[in-house]
Amino acid sequence: MPETMKKEWAASDASDPSLSTISLKVSDMTCASCVARVEKALKKVPGVALASVNLATEVATVQASADVTVDTLLQAIDRAGYRAQDITVRRKAAGSNSFAASLWPIVLAAALTLPLVLPMLAMVPYFPSVLNVGMPAPWLQWLLATPVQFGLGARFYRSGWKAVRNGAGNMDLLVVLGTSAAYGLSVYMLLRPNAGGMPHLYFEASSAVITLVMLGKWLETRAKRQTTDAIRALQALRPTTARVLRNGVETELPLDDVRVGDEVRVAAGERVPVDGVVLQGRSHVDESLLTGESLPLAKGVGDTLTGGAINGEGVLTMRTTAVGVETVLARIVRMVEAAQAGKAPVQRIVDQVSEVFVPVVLVLAVVTFFGWIAWGAEGAGWGGWELALINAVAVLVIACPCALGLATPTAIMVGTGVAARRGILIKDAQSLELAHGVTTVVFDKTGTLTEGRPTLVACVPATGHLRSEVLALAAAVQQGSSHPLARAVLQAAQAEKLDIALATEARALPGRGVQARVGPAILSVVSSAQLLELELGLKPELELKPGLALAEPGKLINPTVLDSPTSPTGLAELAGLADVAAQCEAAGQSVSWLVRSALPDAGPELLGMLAFGDKIKPTSEAAITSLRLLGIRSVLLSGDNWGSARAVAKQLGIEEVHAQVLPLEKAALITALRQSGACVAMVGDGINDAPALAAADVSIAMANGTDVAMAAAGITLMRGDPALVADALDVSRCTYAKIRQGLFWAFIYNLLGIPLAALGYLSPVLAGAAMAMSSVSVVSNALLLRRWRGRALNTVPLTALR
């Protein structure tokens, strides 16, 4: 396939080339309101076209013009009240023990809070009598609570102040207002003159809330780290050094020093350090962690090696073809990271809710306070205003948008991660979310449901031409093409040791075939008789005089009898090229035609017919069956002839077939299916599938296909197994179910908790515990996705990456 055509197709699917993408690591975000504020701050920077912040990964992805610098974006985030860092710098600094070190403030806060809380627990029936201790003296309660409130809780004050300074609100502001109110009320009660007895203090409420929120955030962070296991496992596949052969001397070099074209030696049991091609040796290579293929693959001279794979029993010498960010492993990591950092469509609704959530909660807290004041004036006696303040504090504490902000991104992170371990790479969060609603899957035939390694099973010349001449000319035309049919023709010509002429001006005809100049004439290999007649005005049946039909439908003619243009034993038995083509198509074979044109004073001339056979992939039938069990309809959409397409569809149990379809017609059919109400997924592997992939709701490409198809697709199947299509849709369904469950519980916590707190049924301590556990439970529920195993027969166990 010409590189210019690949670039044209790739450019059609690319984003604005004038924009660059910058990724930043943002710290100090606590809830979805923080996300909205950071996004607003970034979008206000001149030159920024798009800004998206993911709470779970704490990554901000910015698309901006070239004149926007990282420092400008960092300053905007800092002014919004948050800290940020270039993500590349952050990666280099990875490996610190900050996560473990963050536990000590929680332990200290718990130690100071425990003496305040134990007397309360002792009042609960059936608690051990050892907890039956008295409340510390008032001054001691103040002494224990003050370091928790203003020392260990200082981060809440800093974050809350920055939010107020920017005219917004966040979870920390709610915590600060609630705990400060409880602490201030307690200090007031401690200092005011008492008629005698112990004053009613609420130091335990303020300290316990801060401790519980800190613990909840720590548990949430710990759980979120598990959602990125897939990324860390993929990154761990990359060795740090490679043994490079230069001037005949083997030297162990850091991977950054390896260059394209270097010869690298890989010993038995070692990981392949870079992408390359085998120069010497034979071995079996385990690529399961990259592709999900459980069986090691045989590798020999000329075969490709992928960095991160494990070499088996032999020693291999390879020539490097890609290093650094250009390797397959690096691209996989980038694709998974991009999917995890992106936002699903449902998250936009959550963001809109979160934007007004904190102001609404503040209003509810004020209403609660004055409502209890009014009620207290009638019957609550001395405690009316105190009780009103405590209930308002409980409303502030329990209302937390953390769970809302985490429900979607954590589920997407786990879903994309577990899919990557199975060889399913999901490019963006939108594809993952939309795939759950797919009702129709449209399959390309060649290379998708079939193996894509066809062989030439017949070459029939037209009258006046030799078979060897037709085969040699067809090979000359296709020698520059990477299409599977072109490779089959070249292999057949080389096997017969034919002289292949040099072709020039070669170009692909998407959905039609290939064309090149051989000598003075332009030759074309056209993919169907319909195109032959429509575009060139040729009818195959006119090229040979009528004769007898073949004795057995589908049985191929011995090519040796066709090497003479006047062989009566060969030509007299033919009913014409059209009849031969029809019988080949009925047998499930693909047919192409060789045409010569642009000769002086001559019109187009049909030289002969080529027939190709391709085996159906062993897992194709299981793939269609799995989709049927999921309630999904399968459709076959092929540019090949009707006979071949129907034969494959019949064997696989596909009822709806569309054949002899051009690339743009494929896209039109996909659009028609969508307009009929179906949610359509398109599965393909070739350049001619790119328009259809772009037109579908969900696009799925085979990794063994062209780069153009993978560029146009939202999901890539790394081992080219059609059974993974059902897996991709199934993991989407499971992920979307977790998103719905997370959002349900996040809303339930607030819908039930806020009224209960406002009515006085929840103390601030219980409200703080419920608020902290809401985020932890949502993230933990998303982590259950890690148990997903998929429907394909050969999958990699989760333990393989641990």
mmCIF file of C-alpha atoms in Angstrom, residues 108-325:
data_model
loop_
_atom_site.group_PDB
_atom_site.id
_atom_site.type_symbol
_atom_site.label_atom_id
_atom_site.label_comp_id
_atom_site.label_asym_id
_atom_site.label_seq_id
_atom_site.Cartn_x
_atom_site.Cartn_y
_atom_site.Cartn_z
ATOM 1 C CA LEU A 108 -1.414 10.572 64.855
ATOM 2 C CA ALA A 109 -4.898 12.028 64.304
ATOM 3 C CA ALA A 110 -6.476 8.738 65.364
ATOM 4 C CA ALA A 111 -4.328 8.598 68.499
ATOM 5 C CA LEU A 112 -5.410 12.100 69.524
ATOM 6 C CA THR A 113 -9.065 11.472 68.660
ATOM 7 C CA LEU A 114 -9.420 8.070 70.325
ATOM 8 C CA PRO A 115 -9.656 9.392 73.954
ATOM 9 C CA LEU A 116 -12.470 11.702 72.809
ATOM 10 C CA VAL A 117 -14.417 8.982 71.008
ATOM 11 C CA LEU A 118 -14.026 6.035 73.431
ATOM 12 C CA PRO A 119 -16.454 7.415 76.027
ATOM 13 C CA MET A 120 -19.060 7.774 73.280
ATOM 14 C CA LEU A 121 -18.523 4.186 72.173
ATOM 15 C CA ALA A 122 -18.868 3.041 75.761
ATOM 16 C CA MET A 123 -22.429 4.375 75.715
ATOM 17 C CA VAL A 124 -23.327 1.949 72.893
ATOM 18 C CA PRO A 125 -25.004 -1.236 74.233
ATOM 19 C CA TYR A 126 -23.030 -4.509 74.138
ATOM 20 C CA PHE A 127 -19.663 -2.737 73.759
ATOM 21 C CA PRO A 128 -16.844 -4.262 75.835
ATOM 22 C CA SER A 129 -16.804 -2.948 79.384
ATOM 23 C CA VAL A 130 -13.126 -2.117 79.040
ATOM 24 C CA LEU A 131 -14.201 0.849 76.899
ATOM 25 C CA ASN A 132 -16.348 2.167 79.730
ATOM 26 C CA VAL A 133 -14.131 5.136 80.461
ATOM 27 C CA GLY A 134 -15.031 8.668 81.390
ATOM 28 C CA MET A 135 -14.784 11.735 79.165
ATOM 29 C CA PRO A 136 -11.504 13.630 79.608
ATOM 30 C CA ALA A 137 -11.585 16.956 81.390
ATOM 31 C CA PRO A 138 -12.794 19.864 79.221
ATOM 32 C CA TRP A 139 -9.374 21.489 78.970
ATOM 33 C CA LEU A 140 -7.841 18.101 78.017
ATOM 34 C CA GLN A 141 -10.463 17.667 75.279
ATOM 35 C CA TRP A 142 -9.456 21.067 73.910
ATOM 36 C CA LEU A 143 -5.785 20.114 74.123
ATOM 37 C CA LEU A 144 -6.377 16.885 72.140
ATOM 38 C CA ALA A 145 -8.676 18.416 69.517
ATOM 39 C CA THR A 146 -6.701 21.560 68.691
ATOM 40 C CA PRO A 147 -3.699 19.854 66.987
ATOM 41 C CA VAL A 148 -6.101 17.733 64.933
ATOM 42 C CA GLN A 149 -8.201 20.726 63.915
ATOM 43 C CA PHE A 150 -5.471 23.210 63.007
ATOM 44 C CA GLY A 151 -2.344 21.077 62.599
ATOM 45 C CA LEU A 152 -3.279 17.850 60.886
ATOM 46 C CA GLY A 153 -6.374 19.490 59.394
ATOM 47 C CA ALA A 154 -4.481 22.497 58.044
ATOM 48 C CA ARG A 155 -4.630 21.087 54.493
ATOM 49 C CA PHE A 156 -8.433 21.425 54.571
ATOM 50 C CA TYR A 157 -8.156 25.086 55.536
ATOM 51 C CA ARG A 158 -5.624 25.802 52.788
ATOM 52 C CA SER A 159 -7.731 24.097 50.130
ATOM 53 C CA GLY A 160 -10.979 25.641 51.396
ATOM 54 C CA TRP A 161 -9.457 29.138 51.440
ATOM 55 C CA LYS A 162 -8.208 28.760 47.873
ATOM 56 C CA ALA A 163 -11.697 27.681 46.832
ATOM 57 C CA VAL A 164 -13.291 30.715 48.481
ATOM 58 C CA ARG A 165 -10.649 32.999 46.979
ATOM 59 C CA ASN A 166 -11.617 31.721 43.528
ATOM 60 C CA GLY A 167 -15.327 32.104 44.183
ATOM 61 C CA ALA A 168 -16.071 28.363 44.234
ATOM 62 C CA GLY A 169 -16.541 25.526 46.682
ATOM 63 C CA ASN A 170 -15.237 22.023 47.202
ATOM 64 C CA MET A 171 -15.357 19.137 49.640
ATOM 65 C CA ASP A 172 -12.630 20.650 51.817
ATOM 66 C CA LEU A 173 -14.654 23.826 52.245
ATOM 67 C CA LEU A 174 -17.593 21.765 53.531
ATOM 68 C CA VAL A 175 -15.309 19.934 55.973
ATOM 69 C CA VAL A 176 -13.739 23.191 57.179
ATOM 70 C CA LEU A 177 -17.082 24.898 57.729
ATOM 71 C CA GLY A 178 -18.555 21.901 59.520
ATOM 72 C CA THR A 179 -15.649 21.058 61.807
ATOM 73 C CA SER A 180 -14.856 24.718 62.552
ATOM 74 C CA ALA A 181 -18.464 25.256 63.613
ATOM 75 C CA ALA A 182 -18.329 22.244 65.941
ATOM 76 C CA TYR A 183 -14.907 23.280 67.322
ATOM 77 C CA GLY A 184 -15.952 26.911 67.763
ATOM 78 C CA LEU A 185 -19.166 25.941 69.540
ATOM 79 C CA SER A 186 -17.158 23.726 71.897
ATOM 80 C CA VAL A 187 -14.699 26.531 72.709
ATOM 81 C CA TYR A 188 -17.618 28.878 73.368
ATOM 82 C CA MET A 189 -19.256 26.359 75.691
ATOM 83 C CA LEU A 190 -15.915 25.796 77.430
ATOM 84 C CA LEU A 191 -15.300 29.495 78.081
ATOM 85 C CA ARG A 192 -18.786 30.673 78.992
ATOM 86 C CA PRO A 193 -19.688 30.761 82.699
ATOM 87 C CA ASN A 194 -21.351 27.519 83.855
ATOM 88 C CA ALA A 195 -23.733 27.107 86.703
ATOM 89 C CA GLY A 196 -21.861 23.896 87.451
ATOM 90 C CA GLY A 197 -21.209 20.482 85.971
ATOM 91 C CA MET A 198 -19.551 19.421 82.721
ATOM 92 C CA PRO A 199 -20.273 21.702 79.718
ATOM 93 C CA HIS A 200 -21.664 20.009 76.586
ATOM 94 C CA LEU A 201 -18.710 19.963 74.144
ATOM 95 C CA TYR A 202 -18.346 18.730 70.550
ATOM 96 C CA PHE A 203 -14.584 18.407 70.256
ATOM 97 C CA GLU A 204 -14.962 14.698 69.500
ATOM 98 C CA ALA A 205 -17.161 15.504 66.510
ATOM 99 C CA SER A 206 -14.698 17.930 64.885
ATOM 100 C CA SER A 207 -11.669 15.680 65.521
ATOM 101 C CA ALA A 208 -13.411 12.482 64.432
ATOM 102 C CA VAL A 209 -14.672 14.046 61.212
ATOM 103 C CA ILE A 210 -11.201 15.267 60.232
ATOM 104 C CA THR A 211 -9.639 11.902 61.111
ATOM 105 C CA LEU A 212 -12.296 9.958 59.201
ATOM 106 C CA VAL A 213 -12.005 12.191 56.129
ATOM 107 C CA MET A 214 -8.220 11.794 56.144
ATOM 108 C CA LEU A 215 -8.572 8.026 56.497
ATOM 109 C CA GLY A 216 -11.182 7.900 53.753
ATOM 110 C CA LYS A 217 -8.946 9.826 51.341
ATOM 111 C CA TRP A 218 -6.009 7.555 52.167
ATOM 112 C CA LEU A 219 -8.100 4.422 51.530
ATOM 113 C CA GLU A 220 -9.459 5.997 48.362
ATOM 114 C CA THR A 221 -5.938 6.745 47.122
ATOM 115 C CA ARG A 222 -4.837 3.222 47.975
ATOM 116 C CA ALA A 223 -7.772 1.795 46.038
ATOM 117 C CA LYS A 224 -7.136 4.111 43.074
ATOM 118 C CA ARG A 225 -3.540 2.871 42.877
ATOM 119 C CA GLN A 226 -4.913 -0.602 42.208
ATOM 120 C CA THR A 227 -6.872 0.724 39.237
ATOM 121 C CA THR A 228 -3.578 1.595 37.507
ATOM 122 C CA ASP A 229 -2.104 -1.902 37.942
ATOM 123 C CA ALA A 230 -2.443 -2.559 34.200
ATOM 124 C CA ILE A 231 -0.343 0.486 33.281
ATOM 125 C CA ARG A 232 2.358 -0.358 35.802
ATOM 126 C CA ALA A 233 2.420 -3.976 34.623
ATOM 127 C CA LEU A 234 2.839 -2.900 30.999
ATOM 128 C CA GLN A 235 5.578 -0.433 31.912
ATOM 129 C CA ALA A 236 7.377 -3.166 33.854
ATOM 130 C CA LEU A 237 7.708 -5.209 30.646
ATOM 131 C CA ARG A 238 10.328 -2.801 29.334
ATOM 132 C CA PRO A 239 13.896 -3.912 30.168
ATOM 133 C CA THR A 240 16.398 -1.275 31.193
ATOM 134 C CA THR A 241 19.309 -2.509 29.063
ATOM 135 C CA ALA A 242 19.989 -4.283 25.768
ATOM 136 C CA ARG A 243 22.971 -6.279 24.483
ATOM 137 C CA VAL A 244 23.981 -4.494 21.282
ATOM 138 C CA LEU A 245 26.412 -5.835 18.657
ATOM 139 C CA ARG A 246 28.569 -3.058 17.225
ATOM 140 C CA ASN A 247 31.649 -3.809 15.140
ATOM 141 C CA GLY A 248 31.346 -7.436 16.153
ATOM 142 C CA VAL A 249 31.561 -6.608 19.880
ATOM 143 C CA GLU A 250 28.635 -7.263 22.221
ATOM 144 C CA THR A 251 28.042 -4.395 24.649
ATOM 145 C CA GLU A 252 25.332 -3.990 27.255
ATOM 146 C CA LEU A 253 23.864 -0.509 26.817
ATOM 147 C CA PRO A 254 21.040 1.431 28.477
ATOM 148 C CA LEU A 255 17.896 1.172 26.417
ATOM 149 C CA ASP A 256 17.956 4.917 25.676
ATOM 150 C CA ASP A 257 21.261 4.429 23.821
ATOM 151 C CA VAL A 258 19.903 1.810 21.390
ATOM 152 C CA ARG A 259 19.320 3.146 17.874
ATOM 153 C CA VAL A 260 17.227 2.009 14.931
ATOM 154 C CA GLY A 261 19.324 -0.356 12.809
ATOM 155 C CA ASP A 262 21.369 -1.702 15.721
ATOM 156 C CA GLU A 263 21.828 -5.457 16.015
ATOM 157 C CA VAL A 264 20.611 -6.732 19.384
ATOM 158 C CA ARG A 265 21.121 -10.199 20.846
ATOM 159 C CA VAL A 266 18.394 -11.716 23.036
ATOM 160 C CA ALA A 267 19.339 -14.743 25.138
ATOM 161 C CA ALA A 268 16.941 -17.497 26.145
ATOM 162 C CA GLY A 269 14.585 -16.395 28.919
ATOM 163 C CA GLU A 270 15.229 -12.680 28.412
ATOM 164 C CA ARG A 271 12.709 -10.010 27.479
ATOM 165 C CA VAL A 272 12.977 -8.531 24.011
ATOM 166 C CA PRO A 273 14.198 -4.955 24.667
ATOM 167 C CA VAL A 274 13.030 -3.219 21.464
ATOM 168 C CA ASP A 275 10.999 -3.884 18.333
ATOM 169 C CA GLY A 276 12.863 -5.547 15.499
ATOM 170 C CA VAL A 277 13.258 -8.291 12.907
ATOM 171 C CA VAL A 278 15.037 -11.606 13.476
ATOM 172 C CA LEU A 279 18.375 -11.853 11.640
ATOM 173 C CA GLN A 280 19.636 -15.133 13.127
ATOM 174 C CA GLY A 281 18.306 -17.952 15.263
ATOM 175 C CA ARG A 282 15.020 -19.686 15.948
ATOM 176 C CA SER A 283 12.959 -19.719 19.123
ATOM 177 C CA HIS A 284 9.485 -19.460 20.616
ATOM 178 C CA VAL A 285 8.432 -16.091 21.983
ATOM 179 C CA ASP A 286 5.771 -15.451 24.615
ATOM 180 C CA GLU A 287 3.770 -12.316 23.729
ATOM 181 C CA SER A 288 0.877 -13.058 26.091
ATOM 182 C CA LEU A 289 1.301 -9.923 28.171
ATOM 183 C CA LEU A 290 1.073 -7.787 25.024
ATOM 184 C CA THR A 291 -1.526 -9.569 22.923
ATOM 185 C CA GLY A 292 -3.347 -11.937 25.284
ATOM 186 C CA GLU A 293 -2.239 -14.911 23.148
ATOM 187 C CA SER A 294 -1.554 -17.697 25.650
ATOM 188 C CA LEU A 295 0.650 -19.877 23.405
ATOM 189 C CA PRO A 296 4.260 -18.959 22.540
ATOM 190 C CA LEU A 297 4.788 -18.135 18.861
ATOM 191 C CA ALA A 298 7.557 -19.632 16.703
ATOM 192 C CA LYS A 299 10.007 -17.003 15.469
ATOM 193 C CA GLY A 300 12.680 -17.356 12.805
ATOM 194 C CA VAL A 301 14.657 -15.281 10.331
ATOM 195 C CA GLY A 302 12.509 -12.463 8.937
ATOM 196 C CA ASP A 303 9.869 -12.612 11.689
ATOM 197 C CA THR A 304 9.067 -9.542 13.764
ATOM 198 C CA LEU A 305 9.773 -9.247 17.488
ATOM 199 C CA THR A 306 7.949 -6.930 19.871
ATOM 200 C CA GLY A 307 9.654 -5.266 22.804
ATOM 201 C CA GLY A 308 8.480 -6.690 26.139
ATOM 202 C CA ALA A 309 7.916 -10.238 24.843
ATOM 203 C CA ILE A 310 9.809 -13.122 26.507
ATOM 204 C CA ASN A 311 12.248 -15.165 24.428
ATOM 205 C CA GLY A 312 11.980 -18.913 24.909
ATOM 206 C CA GLU A 313 14.621 -21.548 24.356
ATOM 207 C CA GLY A 314 16.796 -20.100 21.577
ATOM 208 C CA VAL A 315 19.225 -17.215 21.129
ATOM 209 C CA LEU A 316 17.986 -14.571 18.685
ATOM 210 C CA THR A 317 19.842 -11.803 16.903
ATOM 211 C CA MET A 318 17.549 -9.007 15.752
ATOM 212 C CA ARG A 319 17.808 -5.734 13.865
ATOM 213 C CA THR A 320 16.114 -2.847 15.677
ATOM 214 C CA THR A 321 13.199 -1.241 13.842
ATOM 215 C CA ALA A 322 11.720 0.957 16.618
ATOM 216 C CA VAL A 323 12.946 2.323 19.944
ATOM 217 C CA GLY A 324 11.606 4.501 22.751
ATOM 218 C CA VAL A 325 8.181 6.004 22.260
#
